[in-house]
Amino acid sequence: VQEKASGALWALSGDDPTKRRDIGTKIGIEMLIVLLESKSEKIQFVAAKALSTLSCGAAKHQTKIREAGGVLPLVRMLKQSASERVLLAVISTLAALSIGESKDSTFSKELT
């Protein structure tokens, strides 16, 4: 059920970043981070893609993702996922989170 619901919600957003950001916001950053841990590749993809969309160009969402503990699950996904599309979404999210960060930032500390 969760897989079908997440896939349907994401499909409804189409390619419109504004709609994707709106859906990601409604699902909630904390829930998206939880969904990263799903065993379903489809749910992992939707969660990673939604986090990527939220983090691109939105400092407030980047901060919320970091404060909610989203960095470590994303890094774990780099090591565990065999899905190319999940990995690309995770890399996109981590790239957006790292832009403008200093060496002593929370993001850098979480990776070490």
CSV table of C-alpha atoms in Angstrom, one decimal:
chain,number,residue,atom,x,y,z
A,1,VAL,CA,0.0,0.0,0.0
A,2,GLN,CA,2.8,2.4,1.0
A,3,GLU,CA,4.6,1.7,-2.3
A,4,LYS,CA,1.6,2.3,-4.4
A,5,ALA,CA,0.6,5.5,-2.5
A,6,SER,CA,4.1,7.0,-2.7
A,7,GLY,CA,4.4,6.1,-6.4
A,8,ALA,CA,1.0,7.6,-7.2
A,9,LEU,CA,1.7,10.8,-5.3
A,10,TRP,CA,5.0,11.3,-7.1
A,11,ALA,CA,3.4,10.5,-10.5
A,12,LEU,CA,0.8,13.2,-9.8
A,13,SER,CA,3.5,15.8,-9.4
A,14,GLY,CA,4.8,15.1,-12.9
A,15,ASP,CA,7.9,17.0,-13.9
A,16,ASP,CA,6.9,20.3,-12.2
A,17,PRO,CA,9.4,21.1,-9.4
A,18,THR,CA,6.9,23.3,-7.7
A,19,LYS,CA,4.4,20.4,-7.4
A,20,ARG,CA,7.1,18.0,-6.4
A,21,ARG,CA,8.3,20.4,-3.7
A,22,ASP,CA,4.7,20.8,-2.5
A,23,ILE,CA,4.1,17.0,-2.3
A,24,GLY,CA,7.5,16.5,-0.6
A,25,THR,CA,6.6,19.2,2.0
A,26,LYS,CA,3.2,17.6,2.6
A,27,ILE,CA,4.7,14.1,3.1
A,28,GLY,CA,7.2,15.8,5.5
A,29,ILE,CA,11.0,15.6,5.8
A,30,GLU,CA,11.0,13.3,8.8
A,31,MET,CA,8.7,10.8,7.0
A,32,LEU,CA,10.8,11.0,3.8
A,33,ILE,CA,13.9,10.1,5.9
A,34,VAL,CA,12.0,7.2,7.4
A,35,LEU,CA,11.0,6.0,3.9
A,36,LEU,CA,14.6,5.9,2.9
A,37,GLU,CA,14.9,2.9,5.1
A,38,SER,CA,12.2,1.0,3.3
A,39,LYS,CA,13.0,-2.3,1.7
A,40,SER,CA,11.1,-1.2,-1.4
A,41,GLU,CA,13.3,0.3,-4.2
A,42,LYS,CA,10.3,2.4,-5.4
A,43,ILE,CA,9.7,3.9,-2.0
A,44,GLN,CA,13.4,4.6,-1.5
A,45,PHE,CA,13.5,6.3,-4.9
A,46,VAL,CA,10.4,8.5,-4.2
A,47,ALA,CA,11.9,9.5,-0.8
A,48,ALA,CA,15.3,10.3,-2.2
A,49,LYS,CA,13.9,12.2,-5.1
A,50,ALA,CA,11.6,14.2,-2.9
A,51,LEU,CA,14.4,15.1,-0.6
A,52,SER,CA,16.5,16.1,-3.6
A,53,THR,CA,13.7,18.3,-4.9
A,54,LEU,CA,13.3,19.9,-1.4
A,55,SER,CA,17.0,20.5,-0.9
A,56,CYS,CA,17.7,22.1,-4.3
A,57,GLY,CA,17.9,25.8,-3.8
A,58,ALA,CA,16.0,25.9,-0.5
A,59,ALA,CA,18.2,26.6,2.5
A,60,LYS,CA,15.4,26.1,5.0
A,61,HIS,CA,14.7,22.6,3.7
A,62,GLN,CA,18.4,21.8,3.6
A,63,THR,CA,18.7,22.8,7.3
A,64,LYS,CA,15.6,20.7,8.2
A,65,ILE,CA,17.0,17.6,6.4
A,66,ARG,CA,20.3,17.9,8.3
A,67,GLU,CA,18.6,18.6,11.6
A,68,ALA,CA,16.2,15.7,11.2
A,69,GLY,CA,19.2,13.4,10.8
A,70,GLY,CA,18.8,12.9,7.0
A,71,VAL,CA,22.5,12.8,6.1
A,72,LEU,CA,23.5,9.5,7.6
A,73,PRO,CA,20.6,7.5,6.0
A,74,LEU,CA,21.5,9.1,2.6
A,75,VAL,CA,25.2,8.1,3.0
A,76,ARG,CA,24.1,4.6,4.0
A,77,MET,CA,22.0,4.5,0.8
A,78,LEU,CA,25.2,5.1,-1.2
A,79,LYS,CA,26.7,1.9,0.3
A,80,GLN,CA,23.6,-0.3,0.2
A,81,SER,CA,21.5,0.5,-2.8
A,82,ALA,CA,21.9,-1.4,-6.0
A,83,SER,CA,19.4,0.8,-7.8
A,84,GLU,CA,21.0,3.3,-10.2
A,85,ARG,CA,18.0,5.7,-10.0
A,86,VAL,CA,18.0,5.6,-6.2
A,87,LEU,CA,21.8,6.3,-6.1
A,88,LEU,CA,21.4,9.2,-8.5
A,89,ALA,CA,18.7,10.8,-6.4
A,90,VAL,CA,20.8,10.3,-3.2
A,91,ILE,CA,23.8,11.8,-4.9
A,92,SER,CA,21.7,14.8,-6.0
A,93,THR,CA,20.4,15.3,-2.5
A,94,LEU,CA,23.8,15.1,-0.9
A,95,ALA,CA,25.3,17.5,-3.5
A,96,ALA,CA,22.5,20.0,-2.7
A,97,LEU,CA,23.1,19.7,1.0
A,98,SER,CA,26.8,20.2,0.7
A,99,ILE,CA,26.7,23.4,-1.4
A,100,GLY,CA,27.8,26.4,0.6
A,101,GLU,CA,28.8,24.3,3.6
A,102,SER,CA,32.0,25.2,5.5
A,103,LYS,CA,34.5,22.6,6.8
A,104,ASP,CA,33.2,22.8,10.3
A,105,SER,CA,29.5,22.5,9.4
A,106,THR,CA,27.1,20.0,10.7
A,107,PHE,CA,27.0,18.2,7.4
A,108,SER,CA,30.8,17.7,7.3
A,109,LYS,CA,30.8,16.5,10.9
A,110,GLU,CA,28.1,13.9,10.2
A,111,LEU,CA,30.2,12.4,7.4
A,112,THR,CA,33.3,11.9,9.5
